[in-house]
Short mmCIF file of C-alpha atoms and ligand atoms in Angstrom, two decimals:
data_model
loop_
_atom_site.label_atom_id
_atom_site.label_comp_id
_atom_site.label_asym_id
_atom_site.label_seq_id
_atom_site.Cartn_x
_atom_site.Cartn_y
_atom_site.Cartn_z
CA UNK A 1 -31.47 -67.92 -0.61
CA UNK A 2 -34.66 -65.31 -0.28
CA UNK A 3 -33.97 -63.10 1.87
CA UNK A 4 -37.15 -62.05 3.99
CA UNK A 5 -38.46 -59.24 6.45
CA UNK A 6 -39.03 -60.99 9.98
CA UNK A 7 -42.58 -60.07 9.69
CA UNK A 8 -43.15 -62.26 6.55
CA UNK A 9 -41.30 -65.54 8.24
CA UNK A 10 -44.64 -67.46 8.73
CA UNK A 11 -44.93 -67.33 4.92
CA UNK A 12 -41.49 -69.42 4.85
CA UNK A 13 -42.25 -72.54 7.82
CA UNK A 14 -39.75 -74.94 6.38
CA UNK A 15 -38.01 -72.47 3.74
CA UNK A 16 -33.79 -71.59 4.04
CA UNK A 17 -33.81 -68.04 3.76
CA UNK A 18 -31.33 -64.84 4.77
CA UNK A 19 -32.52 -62.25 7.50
CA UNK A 20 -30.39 -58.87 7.40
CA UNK A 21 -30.60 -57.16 10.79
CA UNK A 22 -28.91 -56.90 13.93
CA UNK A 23 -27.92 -58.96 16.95
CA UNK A 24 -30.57 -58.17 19.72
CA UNK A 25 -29.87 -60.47 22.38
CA UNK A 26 -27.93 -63.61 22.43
CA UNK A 27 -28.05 -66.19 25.68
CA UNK A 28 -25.17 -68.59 25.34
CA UNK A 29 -25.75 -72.16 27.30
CA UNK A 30 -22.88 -74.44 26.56
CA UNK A 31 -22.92 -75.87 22.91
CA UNK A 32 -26.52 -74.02 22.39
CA UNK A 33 -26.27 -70.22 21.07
CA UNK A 34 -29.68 -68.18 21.21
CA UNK A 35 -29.24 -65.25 19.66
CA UNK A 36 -32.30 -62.92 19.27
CA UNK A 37 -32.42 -60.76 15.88
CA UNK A 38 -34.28 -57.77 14.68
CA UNK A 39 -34.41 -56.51 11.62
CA UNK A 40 -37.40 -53.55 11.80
CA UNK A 41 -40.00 -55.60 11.36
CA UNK A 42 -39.91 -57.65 13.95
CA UNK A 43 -37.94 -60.14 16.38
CA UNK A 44 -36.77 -63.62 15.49
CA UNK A 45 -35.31 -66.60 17.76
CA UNK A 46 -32.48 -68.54 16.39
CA UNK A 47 -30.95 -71.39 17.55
CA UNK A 48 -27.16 -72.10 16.55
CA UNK A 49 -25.61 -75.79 17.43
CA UNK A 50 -21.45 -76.00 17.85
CA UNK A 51 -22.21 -79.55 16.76
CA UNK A 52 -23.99 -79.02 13.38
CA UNK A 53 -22.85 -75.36 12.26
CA UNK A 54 -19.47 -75.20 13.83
CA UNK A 55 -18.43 -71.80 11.59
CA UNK A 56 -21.60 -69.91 12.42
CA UNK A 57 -21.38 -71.01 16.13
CA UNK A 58 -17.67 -69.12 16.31
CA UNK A 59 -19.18 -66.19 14.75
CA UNK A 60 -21.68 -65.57 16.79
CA UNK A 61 -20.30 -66.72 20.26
CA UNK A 62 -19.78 -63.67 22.03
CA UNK A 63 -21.04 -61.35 19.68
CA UNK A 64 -22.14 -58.07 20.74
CA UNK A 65 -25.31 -57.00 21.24
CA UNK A 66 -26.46 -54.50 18.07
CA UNK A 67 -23.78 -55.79 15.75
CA UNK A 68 -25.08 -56.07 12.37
CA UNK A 69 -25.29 -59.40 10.89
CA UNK A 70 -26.66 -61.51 7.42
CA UNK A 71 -28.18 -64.67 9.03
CA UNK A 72 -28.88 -67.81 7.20
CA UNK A 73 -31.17 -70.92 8.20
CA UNK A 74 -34.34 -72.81 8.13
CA UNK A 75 -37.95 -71.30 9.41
CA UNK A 76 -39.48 -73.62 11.48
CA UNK A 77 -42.73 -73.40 14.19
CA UNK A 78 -41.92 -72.97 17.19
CA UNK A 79 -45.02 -72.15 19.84
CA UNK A 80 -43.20 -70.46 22.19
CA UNK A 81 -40.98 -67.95 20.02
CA UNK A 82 -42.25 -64.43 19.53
CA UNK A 83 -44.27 -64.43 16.80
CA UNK A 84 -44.78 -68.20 16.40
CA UNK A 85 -41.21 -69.12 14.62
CA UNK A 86 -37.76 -69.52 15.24
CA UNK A 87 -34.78 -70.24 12.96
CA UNK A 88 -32.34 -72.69 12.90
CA UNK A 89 -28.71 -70.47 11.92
CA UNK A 90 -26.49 -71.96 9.56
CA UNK A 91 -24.59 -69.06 8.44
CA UNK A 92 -23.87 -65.70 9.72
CA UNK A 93 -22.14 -62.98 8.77
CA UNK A 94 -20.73 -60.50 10.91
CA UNK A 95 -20.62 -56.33 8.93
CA UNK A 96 -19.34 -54.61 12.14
CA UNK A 97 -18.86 -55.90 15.06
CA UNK A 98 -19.64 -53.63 18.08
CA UNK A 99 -16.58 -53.11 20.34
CA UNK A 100 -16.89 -54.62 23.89
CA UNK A 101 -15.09 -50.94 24.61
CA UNK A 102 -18.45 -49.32 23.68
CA UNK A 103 -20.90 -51.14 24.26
CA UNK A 104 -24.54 -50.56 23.08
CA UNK A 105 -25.55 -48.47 25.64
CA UNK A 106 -29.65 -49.24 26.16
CA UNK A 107 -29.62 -52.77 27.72
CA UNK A 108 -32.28 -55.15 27.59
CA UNK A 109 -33.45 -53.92 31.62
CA UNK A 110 -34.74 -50.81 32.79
CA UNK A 111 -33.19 -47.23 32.16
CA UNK A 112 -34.16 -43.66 33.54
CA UNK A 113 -35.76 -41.35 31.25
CA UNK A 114 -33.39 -39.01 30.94
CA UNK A 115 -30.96 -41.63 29.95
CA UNK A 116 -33.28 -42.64 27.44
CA UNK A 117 -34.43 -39.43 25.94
CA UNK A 118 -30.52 -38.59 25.46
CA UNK A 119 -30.00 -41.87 23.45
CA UNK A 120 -33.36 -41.60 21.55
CA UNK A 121 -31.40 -41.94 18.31
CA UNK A 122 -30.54 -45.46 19.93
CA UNK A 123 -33.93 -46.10 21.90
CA UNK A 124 -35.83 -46.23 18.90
CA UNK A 125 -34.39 -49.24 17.94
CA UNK A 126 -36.37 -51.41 20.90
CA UNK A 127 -39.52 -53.09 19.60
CA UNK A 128 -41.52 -51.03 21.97
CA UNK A 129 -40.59 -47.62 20.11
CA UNK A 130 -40.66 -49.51 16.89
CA UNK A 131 -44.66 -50.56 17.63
CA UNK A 132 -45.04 -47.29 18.00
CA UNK A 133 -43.52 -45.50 15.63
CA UNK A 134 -45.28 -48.06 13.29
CA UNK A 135 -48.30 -47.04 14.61
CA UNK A 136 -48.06 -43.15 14.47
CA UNK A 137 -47.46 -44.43 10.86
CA UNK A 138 -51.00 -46.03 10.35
CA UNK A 139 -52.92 -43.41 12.40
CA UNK A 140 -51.67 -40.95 9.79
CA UNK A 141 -52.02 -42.97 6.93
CA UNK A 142 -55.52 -43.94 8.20
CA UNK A 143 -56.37 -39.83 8.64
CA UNK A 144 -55.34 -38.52 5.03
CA UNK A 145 -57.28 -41.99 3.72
CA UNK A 146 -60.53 -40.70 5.18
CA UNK A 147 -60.21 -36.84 4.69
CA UNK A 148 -59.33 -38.06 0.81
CA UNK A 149 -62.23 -39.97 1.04
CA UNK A 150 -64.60 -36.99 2.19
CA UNK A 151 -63.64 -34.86 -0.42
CA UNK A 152 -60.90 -32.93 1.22
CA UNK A 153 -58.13 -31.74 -0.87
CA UNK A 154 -54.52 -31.94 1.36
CA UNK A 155 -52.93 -28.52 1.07
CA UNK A 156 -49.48 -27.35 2.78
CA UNK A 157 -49.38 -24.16 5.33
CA UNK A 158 -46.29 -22.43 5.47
CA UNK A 159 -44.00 -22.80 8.93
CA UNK A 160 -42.72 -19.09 9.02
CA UNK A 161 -45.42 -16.83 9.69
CA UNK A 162 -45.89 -12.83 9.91
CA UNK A 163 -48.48 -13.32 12.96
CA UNK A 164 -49.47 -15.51 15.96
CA UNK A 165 -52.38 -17.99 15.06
CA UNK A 166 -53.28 -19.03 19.16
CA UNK A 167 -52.21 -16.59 21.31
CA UNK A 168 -49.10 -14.52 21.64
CA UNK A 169 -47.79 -15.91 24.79
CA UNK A 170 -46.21 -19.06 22.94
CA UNK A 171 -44.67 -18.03 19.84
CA UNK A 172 -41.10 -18.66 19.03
CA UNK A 173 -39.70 -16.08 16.86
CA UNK A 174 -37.23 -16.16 14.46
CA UNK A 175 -34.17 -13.50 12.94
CA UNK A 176 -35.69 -13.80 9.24
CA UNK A 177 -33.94 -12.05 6.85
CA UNK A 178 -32.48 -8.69 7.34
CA UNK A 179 -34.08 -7.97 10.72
CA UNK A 180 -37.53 -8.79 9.78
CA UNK A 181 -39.31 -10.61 12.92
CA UNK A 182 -41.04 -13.78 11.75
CA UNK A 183 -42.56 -16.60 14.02
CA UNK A 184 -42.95 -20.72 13.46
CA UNK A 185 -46.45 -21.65 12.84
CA UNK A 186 -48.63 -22.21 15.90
CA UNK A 187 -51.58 -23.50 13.41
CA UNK A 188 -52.19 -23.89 9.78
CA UNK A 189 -55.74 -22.75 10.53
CA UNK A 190 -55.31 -18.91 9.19
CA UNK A 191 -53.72 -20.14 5.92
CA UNK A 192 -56.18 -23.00 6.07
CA UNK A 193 -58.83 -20.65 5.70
CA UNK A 194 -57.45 -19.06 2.70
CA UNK A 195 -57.72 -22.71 0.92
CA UNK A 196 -60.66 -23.36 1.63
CA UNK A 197 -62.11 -20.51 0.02
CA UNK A 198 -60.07 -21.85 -3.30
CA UNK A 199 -60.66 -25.04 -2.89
CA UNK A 200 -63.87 -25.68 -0.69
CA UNK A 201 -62.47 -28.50 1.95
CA UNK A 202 -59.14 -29.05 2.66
CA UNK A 203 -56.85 -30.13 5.18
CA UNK A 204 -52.99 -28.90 6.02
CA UNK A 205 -50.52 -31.28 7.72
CA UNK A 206 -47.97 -30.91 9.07
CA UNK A 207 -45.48 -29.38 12.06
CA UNK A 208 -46.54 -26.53 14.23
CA UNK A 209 -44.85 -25.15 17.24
CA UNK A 210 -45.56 -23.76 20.68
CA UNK A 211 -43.32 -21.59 23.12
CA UNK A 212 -45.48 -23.86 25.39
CA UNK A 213 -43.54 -23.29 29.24
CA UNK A 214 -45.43 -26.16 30.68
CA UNK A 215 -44.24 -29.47 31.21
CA UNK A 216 -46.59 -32.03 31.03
CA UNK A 217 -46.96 -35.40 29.71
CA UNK A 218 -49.31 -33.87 26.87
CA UNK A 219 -46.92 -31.03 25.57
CA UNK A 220 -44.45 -30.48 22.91
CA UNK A 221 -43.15 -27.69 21.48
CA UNK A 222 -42.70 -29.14 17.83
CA UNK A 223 -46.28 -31.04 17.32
CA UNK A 224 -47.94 -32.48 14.35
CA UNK A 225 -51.37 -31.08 13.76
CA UNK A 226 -53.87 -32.29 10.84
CA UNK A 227 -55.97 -29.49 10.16
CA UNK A 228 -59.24 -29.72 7.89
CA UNK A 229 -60.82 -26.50 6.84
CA UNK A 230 -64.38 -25.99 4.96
CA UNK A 231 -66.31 -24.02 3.46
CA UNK A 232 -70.14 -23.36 3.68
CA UNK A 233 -69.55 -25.57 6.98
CA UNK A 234 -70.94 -25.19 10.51
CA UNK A 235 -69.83 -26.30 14.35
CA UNK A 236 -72.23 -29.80 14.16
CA UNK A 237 -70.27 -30.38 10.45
CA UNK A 238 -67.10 -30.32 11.94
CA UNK A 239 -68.44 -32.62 15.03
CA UNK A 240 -69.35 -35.29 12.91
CA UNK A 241 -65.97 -35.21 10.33
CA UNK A 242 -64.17 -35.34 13.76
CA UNK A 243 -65.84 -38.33 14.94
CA UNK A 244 -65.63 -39.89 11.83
CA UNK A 245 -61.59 -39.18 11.51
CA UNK A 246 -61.03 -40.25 15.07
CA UNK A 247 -63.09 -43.45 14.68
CA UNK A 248 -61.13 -44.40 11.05
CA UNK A 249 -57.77 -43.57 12.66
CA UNK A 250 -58.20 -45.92 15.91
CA UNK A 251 -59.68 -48.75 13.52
CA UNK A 252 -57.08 -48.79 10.69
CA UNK A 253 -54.95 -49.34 14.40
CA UNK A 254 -56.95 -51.69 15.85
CA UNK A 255 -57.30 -54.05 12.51
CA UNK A 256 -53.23 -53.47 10.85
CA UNK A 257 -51.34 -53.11 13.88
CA UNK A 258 -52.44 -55.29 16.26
CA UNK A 259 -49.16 -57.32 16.63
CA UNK A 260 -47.96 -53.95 17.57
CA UNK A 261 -50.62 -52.88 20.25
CA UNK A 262 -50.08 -56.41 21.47
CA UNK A 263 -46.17 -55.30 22.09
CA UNK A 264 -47.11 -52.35 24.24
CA UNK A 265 -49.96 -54.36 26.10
CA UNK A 266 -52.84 -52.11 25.20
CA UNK A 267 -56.03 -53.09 26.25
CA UNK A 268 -57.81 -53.56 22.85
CA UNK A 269 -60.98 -54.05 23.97
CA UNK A 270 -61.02 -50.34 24.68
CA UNK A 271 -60.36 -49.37 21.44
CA UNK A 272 -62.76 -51.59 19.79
CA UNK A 273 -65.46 -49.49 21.42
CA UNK A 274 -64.60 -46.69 19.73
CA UNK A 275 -66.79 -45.69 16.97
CA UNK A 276 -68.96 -42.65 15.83
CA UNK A 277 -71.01 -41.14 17.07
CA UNK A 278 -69.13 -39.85 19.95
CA UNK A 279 -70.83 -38.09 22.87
CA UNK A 280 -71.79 -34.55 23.15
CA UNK A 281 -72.14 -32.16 25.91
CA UNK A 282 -72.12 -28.19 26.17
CA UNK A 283 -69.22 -26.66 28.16
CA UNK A 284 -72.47 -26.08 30.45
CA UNK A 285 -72.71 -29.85 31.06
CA UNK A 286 -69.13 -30.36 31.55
CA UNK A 287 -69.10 -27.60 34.32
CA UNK A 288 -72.09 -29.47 35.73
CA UNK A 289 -70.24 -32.76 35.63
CA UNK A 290 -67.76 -31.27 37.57
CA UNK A 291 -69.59 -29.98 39.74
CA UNK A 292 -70.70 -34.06 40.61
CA UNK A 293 -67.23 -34.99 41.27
CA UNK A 294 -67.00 -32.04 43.90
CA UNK A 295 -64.90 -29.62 41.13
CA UNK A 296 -65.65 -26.12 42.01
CA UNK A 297 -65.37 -25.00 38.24
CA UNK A 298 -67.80 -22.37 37.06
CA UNK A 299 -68.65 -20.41 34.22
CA UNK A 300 -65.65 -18.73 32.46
CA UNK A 301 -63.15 -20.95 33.73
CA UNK A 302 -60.87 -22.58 31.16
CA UNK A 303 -61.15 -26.75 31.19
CA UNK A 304 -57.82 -27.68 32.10
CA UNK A 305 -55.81 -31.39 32.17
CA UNK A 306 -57.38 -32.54 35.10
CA UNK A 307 -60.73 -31.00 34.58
CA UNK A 308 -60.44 -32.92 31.38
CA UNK A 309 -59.64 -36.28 32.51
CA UNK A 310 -63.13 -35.84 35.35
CA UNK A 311 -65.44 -35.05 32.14
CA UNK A 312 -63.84 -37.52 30.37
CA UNK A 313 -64.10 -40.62 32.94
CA UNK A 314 -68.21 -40.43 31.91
CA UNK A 315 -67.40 -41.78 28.94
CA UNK A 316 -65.98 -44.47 27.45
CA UNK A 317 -65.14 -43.11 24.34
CA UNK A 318 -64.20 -39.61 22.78
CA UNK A 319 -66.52 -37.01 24.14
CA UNK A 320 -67.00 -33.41 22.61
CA UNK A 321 -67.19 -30.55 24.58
CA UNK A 322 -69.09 -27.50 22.46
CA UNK A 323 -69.94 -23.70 22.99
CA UNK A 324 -67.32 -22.78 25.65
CA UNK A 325 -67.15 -19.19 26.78
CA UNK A 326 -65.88 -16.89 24.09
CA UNK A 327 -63.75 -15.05 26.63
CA UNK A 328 -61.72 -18.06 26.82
CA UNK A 329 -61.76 -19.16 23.20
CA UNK A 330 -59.64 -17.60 20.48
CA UNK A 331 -60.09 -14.41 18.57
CA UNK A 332 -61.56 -16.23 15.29
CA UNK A 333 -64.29 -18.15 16.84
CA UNK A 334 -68.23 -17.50 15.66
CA UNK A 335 -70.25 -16.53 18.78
CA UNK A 336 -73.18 -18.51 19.07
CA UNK A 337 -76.22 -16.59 17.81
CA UNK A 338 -78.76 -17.40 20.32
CA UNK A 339 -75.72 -16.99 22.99
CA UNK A 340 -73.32 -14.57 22.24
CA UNK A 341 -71.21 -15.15 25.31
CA UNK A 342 -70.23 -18.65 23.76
CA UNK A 343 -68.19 -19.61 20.72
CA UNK A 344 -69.29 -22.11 18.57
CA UNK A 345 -66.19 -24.33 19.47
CA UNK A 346 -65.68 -27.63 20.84
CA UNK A 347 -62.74 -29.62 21.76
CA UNK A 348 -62.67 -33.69 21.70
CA UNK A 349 -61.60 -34.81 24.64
CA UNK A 350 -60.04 -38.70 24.62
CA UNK A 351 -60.81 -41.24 26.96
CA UNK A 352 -58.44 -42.95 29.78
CA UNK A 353 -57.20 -39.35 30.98
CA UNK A 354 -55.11 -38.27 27.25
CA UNK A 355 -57.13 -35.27 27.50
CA UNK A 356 -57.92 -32.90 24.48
CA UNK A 357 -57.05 -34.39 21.53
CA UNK A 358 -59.22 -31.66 18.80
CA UNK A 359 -60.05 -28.18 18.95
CA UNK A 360 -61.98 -26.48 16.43
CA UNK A 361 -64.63 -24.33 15.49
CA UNK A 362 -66.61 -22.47 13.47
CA UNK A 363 -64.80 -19.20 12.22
CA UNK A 364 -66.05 -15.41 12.06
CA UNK A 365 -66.87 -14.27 8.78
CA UNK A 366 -68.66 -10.65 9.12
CA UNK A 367 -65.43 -8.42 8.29
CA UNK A 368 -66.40 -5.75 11.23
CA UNK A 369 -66.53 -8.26 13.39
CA UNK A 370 -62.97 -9.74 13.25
CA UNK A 371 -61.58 -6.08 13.29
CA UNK A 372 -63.31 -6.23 16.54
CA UNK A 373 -61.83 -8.86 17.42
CA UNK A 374 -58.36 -8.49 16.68
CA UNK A 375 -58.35 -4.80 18.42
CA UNK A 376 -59.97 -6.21 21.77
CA UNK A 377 -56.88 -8.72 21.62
CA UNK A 378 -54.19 -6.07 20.49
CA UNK A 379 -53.31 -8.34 17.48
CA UNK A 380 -51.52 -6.74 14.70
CA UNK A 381 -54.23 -5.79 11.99
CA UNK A 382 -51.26 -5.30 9.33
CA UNK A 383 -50.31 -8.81 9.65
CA UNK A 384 -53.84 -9.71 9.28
CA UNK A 385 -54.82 -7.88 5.97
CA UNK A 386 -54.33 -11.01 3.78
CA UNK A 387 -56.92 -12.63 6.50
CA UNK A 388 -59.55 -9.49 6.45
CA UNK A 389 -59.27 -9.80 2.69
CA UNK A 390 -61.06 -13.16 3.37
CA UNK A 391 -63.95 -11.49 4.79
CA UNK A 392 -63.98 -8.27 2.14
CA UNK A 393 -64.11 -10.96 -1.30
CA UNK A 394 -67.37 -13.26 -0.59
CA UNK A 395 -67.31 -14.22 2.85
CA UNK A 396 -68.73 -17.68 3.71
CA UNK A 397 -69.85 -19.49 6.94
CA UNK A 398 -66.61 -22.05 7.55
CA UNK A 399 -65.57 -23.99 10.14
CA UNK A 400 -62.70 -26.57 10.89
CA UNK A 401 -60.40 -27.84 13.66
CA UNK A 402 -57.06 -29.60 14.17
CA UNK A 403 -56.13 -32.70 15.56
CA UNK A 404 -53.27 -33.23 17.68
CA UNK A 405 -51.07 -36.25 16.27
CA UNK A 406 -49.13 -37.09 18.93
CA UNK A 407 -51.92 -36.92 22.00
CA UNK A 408 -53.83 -39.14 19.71
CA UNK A 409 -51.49 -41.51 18.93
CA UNK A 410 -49.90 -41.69 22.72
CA UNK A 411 -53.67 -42.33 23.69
CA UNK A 412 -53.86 -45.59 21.18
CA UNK A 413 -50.57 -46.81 22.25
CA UNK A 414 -51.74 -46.08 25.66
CA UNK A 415 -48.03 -44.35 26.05
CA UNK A 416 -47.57 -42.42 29.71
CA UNK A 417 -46.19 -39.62 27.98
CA UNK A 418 -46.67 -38.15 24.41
CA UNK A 419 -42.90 -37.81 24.05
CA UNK A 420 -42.93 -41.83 23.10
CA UNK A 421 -44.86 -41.56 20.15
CA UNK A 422 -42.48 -38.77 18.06
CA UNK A 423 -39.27 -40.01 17.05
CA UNK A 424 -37.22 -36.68 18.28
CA UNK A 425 -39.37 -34.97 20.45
CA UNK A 426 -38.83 -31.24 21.46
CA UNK A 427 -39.49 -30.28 24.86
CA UNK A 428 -39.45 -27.27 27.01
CA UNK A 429 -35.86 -28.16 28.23
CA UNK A 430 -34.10 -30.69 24.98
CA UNK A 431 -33.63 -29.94 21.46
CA UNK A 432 -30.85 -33.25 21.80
CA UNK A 433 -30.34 -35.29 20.13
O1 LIG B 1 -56.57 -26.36 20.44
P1 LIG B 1 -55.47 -25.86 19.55
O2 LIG B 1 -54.57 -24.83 20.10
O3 LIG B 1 -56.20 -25.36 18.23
C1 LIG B 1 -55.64 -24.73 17.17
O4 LIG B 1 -54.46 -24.53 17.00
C2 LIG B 1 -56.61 -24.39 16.09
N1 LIG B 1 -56.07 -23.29 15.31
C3 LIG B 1 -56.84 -25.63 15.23
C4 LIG B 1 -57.85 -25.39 14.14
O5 LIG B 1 -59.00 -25.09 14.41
N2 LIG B 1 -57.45 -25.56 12.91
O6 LIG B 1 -54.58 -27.10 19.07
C5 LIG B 1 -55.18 -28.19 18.41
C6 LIG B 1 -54.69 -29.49 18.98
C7 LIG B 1 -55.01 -29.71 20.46
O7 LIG B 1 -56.31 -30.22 20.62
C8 LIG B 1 -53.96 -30.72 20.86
O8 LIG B 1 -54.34 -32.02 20.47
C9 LIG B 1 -52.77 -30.31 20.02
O9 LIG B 1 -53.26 -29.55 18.93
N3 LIG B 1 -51.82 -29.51 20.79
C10 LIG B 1 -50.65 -29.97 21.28
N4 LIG B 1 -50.08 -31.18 21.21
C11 LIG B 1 -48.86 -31.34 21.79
N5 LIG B 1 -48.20 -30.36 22.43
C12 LIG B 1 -48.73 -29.12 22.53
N6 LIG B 1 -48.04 -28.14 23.12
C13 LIG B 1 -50.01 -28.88 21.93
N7 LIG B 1 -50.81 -27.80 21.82
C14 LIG B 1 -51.90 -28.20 21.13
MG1 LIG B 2 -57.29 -26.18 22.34
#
């Protein structure tokens, strides 16, 4: 007998074939068994008769939820089963059974957070954390598709670093080797910018980390950030590769994984609608936005989470946010010639309250400049030599940003909290499991 993935099953109406997987639910009702399997890729109703398959009835009366099991029987249609078919069992066989001692401990009902988050190496095996695991999946597959397609070379930044990237305050620092002080990358961007100049446009991917002490639905410490870098490239360059990269990512979603955004009940509709070209404002706009909704923001002050979500219920898709106050904006950031009080950044800010999802911006590339710079914010300029040198052997215009995996995916999944959508997350108070 074939044995298939759950997903394929509609290939096989009418076909005896073997599932290997696990018992998910089972709901007993006299001579009827109803077991529920999962295998990964999906669920699958059986339906097991004492009368006709006396053996496999025994063997799976009673069984455990989670127990692993090889089931064999016949696909057939069946409207009302998840995903359109059921099976009928004939065989089953039983690897382990799990002990009615210990039993799985994530029921099939409602369990507290905490609970959850300490069993994560369990919870992932619900269909809701499958979807979107699967999905985090196709939103990065979708991303290094289109930055391949624009010419961008993928490059790799190292995770130890000799110097903080975005700001001191949330470094973690590590014993390297004998005594030397090293910290886990906040950014790729510095090395980024090294790349770039070999290789014109590139992006890094990968983990970065932040010492961040808040706890809010959008923070990590261990993140995933895709970072392009290029080149001979400007602020409104890096506006339009961003709306081009968000719009791919939510569209691979929308068309491969809708069985999966179906799962966790997203509203699709929304994310139809989005597609380039996103809005833009200037961080003067914004402030005037708020200003509407009776915010008393004004110049200088940072756009925080729920000065985010305000700006961002205008819109109903991505908006970018450009030439915020350079007082407020990193020590790498281009001032805007006509204005130097602003940086030629922006940050993308997502729709339905996810808040920034992108910051970027263009970089400085006049050498006394960025000595400047890095005195007025007491930075280290012996770490930074390797980064000056960038600026002392031909010096280009460049820009990029990064984009935040995790608040992008939780916003597609439409996920409360960005811990769902990384399959260990790290948090200000659990490195467990
Ligand atoms: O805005 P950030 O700090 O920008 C940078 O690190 C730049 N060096 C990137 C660049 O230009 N190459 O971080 C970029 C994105 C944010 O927009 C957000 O999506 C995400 O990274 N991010 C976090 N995600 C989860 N948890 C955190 N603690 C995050 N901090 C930033
Ligand atoms: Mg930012």
């Amino acid at each position: 007998m074939t044995t298939i993935s759950i997903e394929q099953a509609g290939k096989y109406d009418g076909q005896e074939v073997t599932i290997k997987g696990w018992l998910y639910n089972l709901r007993e009702s006299g001579k009827l068994l109803f077991p529920i399997f999962r295998d990964g890729t999906g669920i699958m109703q059986g339906v097991c008769a004492l009368k006709e398959n006396p053996e496999a009835f025994a063997a799976l009366k009673g069984l455990t939820q989670e127990s692993s099991v090889i089931v064999g029987g016949k696909i057939r249609a069946e409207q009302r089963a998840p995903g359109g078919f059921e099976m009928g069992v004939s065989t089953i066989e039983v690897l382990q059974k799990v002990s009615e001692a210990t039993p799985f401990p994530i029921q099939l009902k409602e369990h507290g957070v905490d609970f959850l988050l300490d069993h994560r190496h369990l919870w992932i095996r619900t269909p809701r954390s499958a979807a979107i695991l699967r999905i985090r999946a196709e939103a990065i597959r979708a991303a290094r598709n289109y930055m391949d397609e624009q010419g961008y070379t993928l490059t790799d930044a190292p995770i130890f670093t000799p110097a903080a990237c975005e700001g001191t305050s949330t470094l973690f620092e590590v014993n390297y080797i004998d005594d030397q002080k090293a910290y886990l990358t906040q950014s790729g961007q510095l090395y980024g910018e090294a790349l770039a100049m070999a290789l014109g446009k590139i992006y890094t991917f990968g983990p970065t980390f932040r010492a961040e002490k808040s706890k809010t639905r959008r923070h990590l410490t261990e993140f995933w950030m895709l970072e392009p870098e290029a080149a001979y490239a400007e602020l409104d360059d890096m506006m339009a590769l961003a709306e081009g990269l968000v719009s791919a990512m939510v569209q691979s979603v929308v068309k491969n994984k809708s069985r999966e955004l179906e799962t966790l009940k997203r509203n699709i509709q929304k994310l139809e609608n989005i597609k380039a070209p996103f809005p833009r404002i200037s961080y003067d706009e914004a402030i005037a936005i708020l200003h509407k909704h009776g915010n008393p923001a004004k110049f200088g002050d940072d756009i925080g989470g729920d000065e985010e979500t305000i700006v961002s219920s205008e819109f109903d898709r991505p908006v970018m946010v450009h030439r915020y106050p350079a007082a407020i904006k990193a020590f790498y950031m281009q001032p805007d010639a006509q204005r130097p009080d602003l940086a030629l950044a922006f940050d993308m800010l997502a729709p339905e309250g996810y808040g920034e999802i992108i910051g970027g911006s263009q970089r400085i590339h006049d050498y006394d400049l960025l000595v400047k710079r890095l005195r007025e914010n007491n930075l280290p300029e012996e770490s930074f030599q390797w980064y000056l040198d960038l600026r002392r052997y031909g010096s280009v215009p460049h820009a990029g940003f990064g984009l935040g995996l995790e608040r992008t995916v939780a916003w597609i999944c439409g996920t409360e909290h960005i811990r769902e959508v990384i399959p260990f997350p790290r948090m200000l108070y659990r490195v467990y499991p």
